Amino acid sequence: MLSIARNEGLGRLRKAGSRREDSLDAETDEQTGDYTPAILTSWREVPSAALEQKELGAMLRQAIDGLPEIYRNVVLLRDIEEMDVRETAAALGVSEGAVKVRLHRARALLQRSLAPRLKGLRRNARGFLVGA
């Protein structure tokens, strides 16, 4: 599940990075009068998307809380706190190999826990998750 969320986030960042945006602070070419406005984004949060994110976050937190402590700690440090393997190993007092194995096992447990709950959800035409 975490790798799915990570890949989804990276995909959205890639899409956002491909949009052309102009700096508001950049000086315009006064002589030609040529100006291309920056792409404006709605600052309002879409209520259904906010609710979806809240529900998915709650599901994920519940699944992480249900992990055995050795796996939960690795997931929290690596995926939530975004520590690298070396930092995580030092914080937990284990080898880097143990961190990698525990993280792999933790993600597998999370996937088994979350898959049945997420299986009934599908994306609608606007990209929001809805019950099947």
XYZ file of C-alpha atoms in Angstrom:
132
model
C 0.000 0.000 0.000
C 2.771 2.411 0.866
C 4.527 1.738 -2.396
C 1.233 2.330 -4.202
C 0.791 5.645 -2.409
C 4.434 6.544 -3.077
C 4.145 5.733 -6.786
C 0.878 7.668 -7.049
C 2.509 10.694 -5.431
C 5.545 10.486 -7.701
C 3.276 10.233 -10.732
C 1.379 13.342 -9.685
C 4.637 15.209 -9.113
C 5.812 14.222 -12.591
C 2.553 15.465 -14.099
C 2.736 18.702 -12.109
C 6.359 19.189 -13.171
C 5.431 19.009 -16.851
C 3.072 21.989 -16.625
C 4.562 25.292 -17.662
C 4.527 27.883 -14.943
C 5.911 31.392 -15.020
C 7.314 33.132 -12.000
C 5.277 36.000 -10.608
C 8.529 37.683 -9.607
C 10.161 37.401 -13.032
C 10.443 40.627 -14.973
C 8.245 40.867 -18.047
C 9.412 42.059 -21.410
C 8.038 45.612 -21.299
C 8.986 46.415 -24.914
C 6.936 43.748 -26.624
C 4.145 43.561 -24.104
C 4.262 39.779 -24.440
C 3.242 38.094 -21.211
C 2.105 34.558 -20.491
C 0.286 34.236 -17.155
C 1.161 31.448 -14.759
C -1.211 28.519 -14.554
C -3.566 29.209 -11.690
C -4.632 26.403 -9.423
C -7.737 26.321 -7.314
C -6.852 26.877 -3.673
C -10.098 25.386 -2.516
C -10.039 21.810 -1.392
C -12.498 19.478 -3.082
C -14.646 18.123 -0.209
C -14.966 14.613 -1.623
C -11.205 14.392 -2.217
C -10.507 15.657 1.302
C -12.880 13.059 2.747
C -11.285 10.343 0.630
C -7.808 11.306 1.815
C -8.992 11.363 5.426
C -10.580 7.911 5.127
C -7.549 6.407 3.380
C -5.252 7.965 5.969
C -7.335 6.496 8.789
C -7.265 3.057 7.128
C -3.515 3.243 6.691
C -2.916 4.411 10.280
C -5.102 1.592 11.587
C -3.204 -0.964 9.492
C 0.165 0.395 10.658
C -1.013 0.343 14.285
C -1.965 -3.320 13.816
C 1.565 -4.323 12.809
C 3.876 -6.058 15.299
C 6.130 -3.485 16.977
C 9.351 -4.416 15.126
C 7.632 -3.894 11.775
C 5.643 -0.848 12.855
C 8.799 0.961 13.991
C 10.544 0.343 10.665
C 7.539 1.555 8.663
C 7.201 4.682 10.780
C 10.886 5.575 10.466
C 11.337 4.687 6.783
C 8.010 5.566 5.191
C 6.541 8.182 7.514
C 9.654 9.935 8.853
C 11.477 9.280 5.531
C 14.739 8.213 7.169
C 17.210 6.327 5.009
C 18.230 2.736 5.750
C 21.401 3.726 7.606
C 19.587 6.221 9.864
C 16.808 3.730 10.573
C 19.301 0.986 11.440
C 21.117 3.333 13.824
C 17.865 4.460 15.479
C 16.683 0.890 16.012
C 20.091 -0.566 16.845
C 19.894 -3.231 14.124
C 21.774 -3.916 10.904
C 20.837 -2.305 7.599
C 19.943 -5.757 6.286
C 17.500 -6.244 9.165
C 15.866 -2.905 8.336
C 15.396 -3.957 4.706
C 13.954 -7.354 5.623
C 11.618 -5.904 8.268
C 10.412 -3.182 5.901
C 9.712 -5.728 3.175
C 7.772 -7.933 5.606
C 5.907 -4.951 7.050
C 4.828 -3.777 3.608
C 3.655 -7.297 2.755
C 1.594 -7.391 5.961
C 0.143 -3.969 5.184
C -0.748 -5.071 1.684
C -2.523 -8.177 3.007
C -4.364 -6.066 5.564
C -5.408 -3.256 3.210
C -6.082 -5.132 -0.039
C -9.487 -6.538 0.985
C -10.655 -3.125 2.193
C -9.435 -1.301 -0.903
C -10.592 -3.972 -3.353
C -14.191 -2.769 -3.130
C -13.176 0.743 -4.099
C -12.835 1.937 -7.672
C -12.059 5.281 -9.283
C -14.874 7.238 -10.877
C -14.537 9.374 -14.021
C -13.002 12.261 -12.048
C -10.386 10.033 -10.401
C -12.006 9.800 -6.955
C -12.345 6.475 -5.142
C -15.920 5.277 -4.736
C -17.481 2.112 -3.339
C -18.136 -0.602 -5.890
